[in-house]
PDB file of C-alpha atoms in Angstrom:
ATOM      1  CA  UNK L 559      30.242 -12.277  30.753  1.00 92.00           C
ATOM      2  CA  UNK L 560      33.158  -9.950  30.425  1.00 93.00           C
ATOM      3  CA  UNK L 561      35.351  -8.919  33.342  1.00 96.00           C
ATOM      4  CA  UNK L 562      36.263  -5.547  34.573  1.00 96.00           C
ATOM      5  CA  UNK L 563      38.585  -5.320  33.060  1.00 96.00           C
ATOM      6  CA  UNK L 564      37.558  -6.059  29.572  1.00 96.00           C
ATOM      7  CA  UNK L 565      34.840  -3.450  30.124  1.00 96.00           C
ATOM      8  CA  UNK L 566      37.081  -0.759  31.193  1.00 96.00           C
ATOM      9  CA  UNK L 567      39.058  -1.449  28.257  1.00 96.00           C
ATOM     10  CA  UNK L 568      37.368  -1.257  25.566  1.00 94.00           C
ATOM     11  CA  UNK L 569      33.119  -0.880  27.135  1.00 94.00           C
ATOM     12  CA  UNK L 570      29.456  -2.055  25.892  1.00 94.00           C
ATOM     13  CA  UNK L 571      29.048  -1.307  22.300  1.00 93.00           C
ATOM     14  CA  UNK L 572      25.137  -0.720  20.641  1.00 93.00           C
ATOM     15  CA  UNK L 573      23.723  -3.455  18.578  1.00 93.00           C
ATOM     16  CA  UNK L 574      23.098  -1.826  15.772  1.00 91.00           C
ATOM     17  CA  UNK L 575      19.858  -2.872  13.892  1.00 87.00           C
ATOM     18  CA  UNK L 576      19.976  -3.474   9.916  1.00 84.00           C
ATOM     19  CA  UNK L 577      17.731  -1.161   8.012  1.00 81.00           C
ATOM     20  CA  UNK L 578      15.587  -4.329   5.241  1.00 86.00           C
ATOM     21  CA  UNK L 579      13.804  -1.650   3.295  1.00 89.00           C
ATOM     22  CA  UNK L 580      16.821  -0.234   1.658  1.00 89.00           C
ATOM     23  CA  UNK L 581      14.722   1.467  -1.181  1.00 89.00           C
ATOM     24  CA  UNK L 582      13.176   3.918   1.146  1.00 89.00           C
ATOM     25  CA  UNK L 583      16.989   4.715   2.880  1.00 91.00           C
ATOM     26  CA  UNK L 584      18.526   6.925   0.182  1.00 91.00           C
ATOM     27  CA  UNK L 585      17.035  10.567  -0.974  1.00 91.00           C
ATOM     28  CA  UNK L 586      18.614  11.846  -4.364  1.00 92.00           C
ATOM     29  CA  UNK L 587      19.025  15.423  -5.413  1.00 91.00           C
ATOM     30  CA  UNK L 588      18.225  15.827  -8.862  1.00 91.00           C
ATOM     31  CA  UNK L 589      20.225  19.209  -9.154  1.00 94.00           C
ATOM     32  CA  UNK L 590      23.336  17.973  -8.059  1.00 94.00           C
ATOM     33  CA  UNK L 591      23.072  14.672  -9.024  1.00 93.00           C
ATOM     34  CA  UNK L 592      23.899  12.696  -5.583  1.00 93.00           C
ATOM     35  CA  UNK L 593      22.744  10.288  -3.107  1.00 92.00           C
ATOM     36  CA  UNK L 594      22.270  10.856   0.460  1.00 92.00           C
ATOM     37  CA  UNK L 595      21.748   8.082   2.660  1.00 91.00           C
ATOM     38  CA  UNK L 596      18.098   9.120   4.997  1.00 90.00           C
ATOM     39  CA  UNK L 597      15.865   7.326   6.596  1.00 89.00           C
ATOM     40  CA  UNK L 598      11.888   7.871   5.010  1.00 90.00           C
ATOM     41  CA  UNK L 599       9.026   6.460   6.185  1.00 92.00           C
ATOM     42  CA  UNK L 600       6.923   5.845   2.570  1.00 93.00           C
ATOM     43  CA  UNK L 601       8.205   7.201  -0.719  1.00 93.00           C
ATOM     44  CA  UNK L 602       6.164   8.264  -3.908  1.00 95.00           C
ATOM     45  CA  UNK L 603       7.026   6.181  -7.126  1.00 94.00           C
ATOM     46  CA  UNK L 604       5.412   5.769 -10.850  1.00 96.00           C
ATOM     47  CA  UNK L 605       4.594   2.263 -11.311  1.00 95.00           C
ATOM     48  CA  UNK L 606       6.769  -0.080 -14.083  1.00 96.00           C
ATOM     49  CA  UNK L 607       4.916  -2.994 -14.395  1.00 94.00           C
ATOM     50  CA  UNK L 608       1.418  -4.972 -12.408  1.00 94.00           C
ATOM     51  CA  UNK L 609       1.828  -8.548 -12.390  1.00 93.00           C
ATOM     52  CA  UNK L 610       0.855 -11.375 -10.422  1.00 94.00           C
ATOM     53  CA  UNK L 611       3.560 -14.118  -8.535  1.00 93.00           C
ATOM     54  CA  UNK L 612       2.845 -17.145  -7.055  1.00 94.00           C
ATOM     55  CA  UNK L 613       3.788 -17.800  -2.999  1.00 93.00           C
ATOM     56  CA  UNK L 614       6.400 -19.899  -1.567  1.00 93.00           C
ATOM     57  CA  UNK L 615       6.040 -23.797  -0.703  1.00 92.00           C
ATOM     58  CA  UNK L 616       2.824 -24.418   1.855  1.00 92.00           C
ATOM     59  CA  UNK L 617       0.614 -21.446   0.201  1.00 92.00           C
ATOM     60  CA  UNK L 618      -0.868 -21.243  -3.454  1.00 93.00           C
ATOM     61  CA  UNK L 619      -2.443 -18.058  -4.697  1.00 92.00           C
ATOM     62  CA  UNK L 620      -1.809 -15.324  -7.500  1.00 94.00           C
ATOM     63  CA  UNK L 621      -0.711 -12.538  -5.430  1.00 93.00           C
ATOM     64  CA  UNK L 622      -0.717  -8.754  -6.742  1.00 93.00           C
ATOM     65  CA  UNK L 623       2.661  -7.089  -6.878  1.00 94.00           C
ATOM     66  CA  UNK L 624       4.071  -3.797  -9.167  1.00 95.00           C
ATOM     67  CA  UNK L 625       7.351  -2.976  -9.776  1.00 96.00           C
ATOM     68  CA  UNK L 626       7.503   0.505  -9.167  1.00 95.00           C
ATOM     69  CA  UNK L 627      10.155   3.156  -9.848  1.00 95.00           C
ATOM     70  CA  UNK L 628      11.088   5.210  -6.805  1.00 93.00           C
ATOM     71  CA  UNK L 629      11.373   8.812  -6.385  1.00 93.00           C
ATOM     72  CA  UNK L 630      15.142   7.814  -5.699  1.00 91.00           C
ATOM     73  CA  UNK L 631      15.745   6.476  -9.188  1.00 93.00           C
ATOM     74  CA  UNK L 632      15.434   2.681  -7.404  1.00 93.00           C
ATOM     75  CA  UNK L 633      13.110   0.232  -8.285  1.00 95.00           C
ATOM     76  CA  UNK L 634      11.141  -2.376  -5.993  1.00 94.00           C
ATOM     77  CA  UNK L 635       9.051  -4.727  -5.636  1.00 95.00           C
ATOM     78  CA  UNK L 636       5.978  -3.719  -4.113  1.00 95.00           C
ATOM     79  CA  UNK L 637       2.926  -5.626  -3.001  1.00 94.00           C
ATOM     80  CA  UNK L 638      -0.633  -4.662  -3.715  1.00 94.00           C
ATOM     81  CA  UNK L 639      -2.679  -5.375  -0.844  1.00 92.00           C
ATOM     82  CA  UNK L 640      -6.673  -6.219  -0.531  1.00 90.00           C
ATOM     83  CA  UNK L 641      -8.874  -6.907  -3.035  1.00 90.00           C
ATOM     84  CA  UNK L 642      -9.256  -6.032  -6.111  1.00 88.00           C
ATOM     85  CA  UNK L 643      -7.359  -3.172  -7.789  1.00 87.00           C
ATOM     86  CA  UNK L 644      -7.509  -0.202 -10.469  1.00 88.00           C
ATOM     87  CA  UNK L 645      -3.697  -0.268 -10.792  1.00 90.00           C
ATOM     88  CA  UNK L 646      -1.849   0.044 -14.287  1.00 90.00           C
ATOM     89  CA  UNK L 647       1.050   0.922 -16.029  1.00 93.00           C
ATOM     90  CA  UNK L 648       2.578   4.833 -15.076  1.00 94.00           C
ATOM     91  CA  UNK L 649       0.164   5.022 -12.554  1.00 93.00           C
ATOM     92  CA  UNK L 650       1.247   7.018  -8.982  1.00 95.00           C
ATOM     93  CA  UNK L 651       1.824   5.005  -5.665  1.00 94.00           C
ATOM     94  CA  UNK L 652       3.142   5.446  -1.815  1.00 95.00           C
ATOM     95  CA  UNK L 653       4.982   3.142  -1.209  1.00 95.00           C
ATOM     96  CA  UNK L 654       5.779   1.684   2.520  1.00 94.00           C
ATOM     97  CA  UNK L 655       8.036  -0.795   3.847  1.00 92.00           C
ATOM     98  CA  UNK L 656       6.907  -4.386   4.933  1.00 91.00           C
ATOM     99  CA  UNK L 657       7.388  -7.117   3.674  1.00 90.00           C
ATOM    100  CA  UNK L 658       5.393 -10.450   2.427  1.00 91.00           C
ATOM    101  CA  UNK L 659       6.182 -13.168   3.834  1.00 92.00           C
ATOM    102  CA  UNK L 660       5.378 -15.842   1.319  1.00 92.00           C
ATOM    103  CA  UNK L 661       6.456 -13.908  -1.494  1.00 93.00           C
ATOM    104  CA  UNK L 662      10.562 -13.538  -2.528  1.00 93.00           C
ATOM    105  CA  UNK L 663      12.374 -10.449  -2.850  1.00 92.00           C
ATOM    106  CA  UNK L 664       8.655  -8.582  -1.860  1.00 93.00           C
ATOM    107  CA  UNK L 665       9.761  -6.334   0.816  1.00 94.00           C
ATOM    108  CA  UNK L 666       7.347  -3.299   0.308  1.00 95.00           C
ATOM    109  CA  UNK L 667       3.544  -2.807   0.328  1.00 95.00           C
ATOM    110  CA  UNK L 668       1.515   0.089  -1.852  1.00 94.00           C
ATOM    111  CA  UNK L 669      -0.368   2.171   0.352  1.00 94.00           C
ATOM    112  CA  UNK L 670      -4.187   2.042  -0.782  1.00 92.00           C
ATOM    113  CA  UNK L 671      -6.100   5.362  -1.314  1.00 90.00           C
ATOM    114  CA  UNK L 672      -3.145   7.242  -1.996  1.00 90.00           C
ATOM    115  CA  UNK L 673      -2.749   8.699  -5.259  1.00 90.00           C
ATOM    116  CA  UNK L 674      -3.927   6.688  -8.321  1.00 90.00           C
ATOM    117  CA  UNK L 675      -4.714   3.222  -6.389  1.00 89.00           C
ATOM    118  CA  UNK L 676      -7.936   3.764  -4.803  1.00 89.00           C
ATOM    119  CA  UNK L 677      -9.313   2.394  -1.600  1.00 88.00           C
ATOM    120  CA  UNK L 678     -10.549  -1.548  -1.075  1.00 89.00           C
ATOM    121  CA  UNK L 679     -14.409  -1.116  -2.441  1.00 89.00           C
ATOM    122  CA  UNK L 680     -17.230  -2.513  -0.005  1.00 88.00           C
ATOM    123  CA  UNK L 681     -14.591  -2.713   3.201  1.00 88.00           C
ATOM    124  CA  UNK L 682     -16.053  -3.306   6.322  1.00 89.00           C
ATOM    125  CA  UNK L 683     -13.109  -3.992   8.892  1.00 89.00           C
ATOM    126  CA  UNK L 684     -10.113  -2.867   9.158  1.00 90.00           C
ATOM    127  CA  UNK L 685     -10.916  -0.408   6.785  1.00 88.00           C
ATOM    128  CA  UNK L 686      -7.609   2.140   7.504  1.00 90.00           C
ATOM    129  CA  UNK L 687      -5.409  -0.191   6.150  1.00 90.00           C
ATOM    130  CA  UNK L 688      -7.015  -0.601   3.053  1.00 90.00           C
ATOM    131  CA  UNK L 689      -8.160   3.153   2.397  1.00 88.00           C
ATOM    132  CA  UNK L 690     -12.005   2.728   2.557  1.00 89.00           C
ATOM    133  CA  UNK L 691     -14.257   5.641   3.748  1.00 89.00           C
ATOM    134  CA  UNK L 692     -17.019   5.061   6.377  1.00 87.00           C
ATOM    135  CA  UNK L 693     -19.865   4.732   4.366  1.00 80.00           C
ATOM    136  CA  UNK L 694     -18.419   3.699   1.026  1.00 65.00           C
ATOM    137  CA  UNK L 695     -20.559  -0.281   0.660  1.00 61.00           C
ATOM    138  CA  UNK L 696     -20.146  -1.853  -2.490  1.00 54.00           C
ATOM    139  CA  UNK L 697     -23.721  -2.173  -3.373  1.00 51.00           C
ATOM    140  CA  UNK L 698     -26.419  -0.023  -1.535  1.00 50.00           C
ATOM    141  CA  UNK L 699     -28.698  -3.070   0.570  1.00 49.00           C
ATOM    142  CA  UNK L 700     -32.821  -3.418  -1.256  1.00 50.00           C
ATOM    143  CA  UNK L 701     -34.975  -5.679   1.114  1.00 54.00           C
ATOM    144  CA  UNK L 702     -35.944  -8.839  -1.042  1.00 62.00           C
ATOM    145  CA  UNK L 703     -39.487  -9.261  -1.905  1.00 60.00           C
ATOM    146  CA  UNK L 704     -40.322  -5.920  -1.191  1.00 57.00           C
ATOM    147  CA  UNK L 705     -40.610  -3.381  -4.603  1.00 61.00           C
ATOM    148  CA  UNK L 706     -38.997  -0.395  -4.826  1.00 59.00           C
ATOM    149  CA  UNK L 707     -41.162   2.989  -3.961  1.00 60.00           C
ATOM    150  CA  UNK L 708     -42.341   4.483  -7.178  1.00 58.00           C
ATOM    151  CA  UNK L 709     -42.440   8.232  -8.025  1.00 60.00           C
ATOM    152  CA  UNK L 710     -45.563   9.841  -6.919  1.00 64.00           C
ATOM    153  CA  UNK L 711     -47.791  11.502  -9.647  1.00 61.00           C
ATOM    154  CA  UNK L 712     -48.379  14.778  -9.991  1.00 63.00           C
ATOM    155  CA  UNK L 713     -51.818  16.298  -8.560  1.00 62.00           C
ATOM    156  CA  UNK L 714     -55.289  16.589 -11.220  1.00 68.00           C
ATOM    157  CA  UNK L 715     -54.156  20.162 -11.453  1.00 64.00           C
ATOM    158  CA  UNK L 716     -50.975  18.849 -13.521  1.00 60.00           C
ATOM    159  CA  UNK L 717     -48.703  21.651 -11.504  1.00 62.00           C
ATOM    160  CA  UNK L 718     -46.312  20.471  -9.313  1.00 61.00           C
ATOM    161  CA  UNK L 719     -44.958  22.685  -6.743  1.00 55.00           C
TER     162      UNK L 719
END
């Protein structure tokens, strides 16, 4: 606990909080060729390479990540979230901040239905997250046993109207 006097000298001072998605803190200006450090929230890039890593220590999966070249001219790590993906080489992402967990130097997730990485097919729940529309099932739902309603024939007169 400071004393009076301590604050009267020299006061409280802000915390200031570190900024972990540095990728999405710098803009550059192609004409004159310089950085400028702001703040975005998701920045386009053209994807480098998809590959697959494995998680740290407890977990053990394949997970879907894409290095993928910023509109900045700096290149991340970015996770591909939900299942299943069209995602390849040159292909156009947004890119957010966030990071994985269980995965090392991952600090970035792809936005899904954005671009050229379409939304999670067949997504029920939580469907914003992974860019599904309403109605969008993955297979359209046929009652088992029962057969599928043929086309009716045309009347004796053979003229349909």
């Amino acid at each position: 606990m400071p004393t009076l006097s301590q604050l009267t000298k020299y006061g409280r001072t802000k915390k200031v909080k570190k900024v972990r998605v540095t990728g999405l803190r710098k803009l550059y200006n192609a004409k004159d060729r310089v950085y400028t450090e702001v703040n975005s929230p998701q920045k386009r890039g053209v994807v480098t390479l998809v590959k697959t890593m494995t998680p740290r220590k407890p977990n053990s999966a394949l997970r879907k990540v894409a290095r993928v070249k910023l509109s900045n001219r700096s290149e991340v790590t970015a996770y591909i979230m939900g299942e299943g993906h069209s995602l390849s080489e040159h292909g156009i992402v947004l890119v957010r901040g966030g990071r994985v967990k269980d995965l090392a130097g991952v600090k970035y997730h792809i936005v899904r239905g954005k671009y050229d990485l379409a939304g999670v097919a067949g997504r029920q729940s939580s469907r914003s997250k992974y860019g599904a529309k309403k109605g969008a099932s993955a297979a359209p739902k046929v009652a088992i046993g029962v057969p599928a309603a043929a086309p009716e024939a045309p009347a004796e007169g053979g003229v349909t109207a």
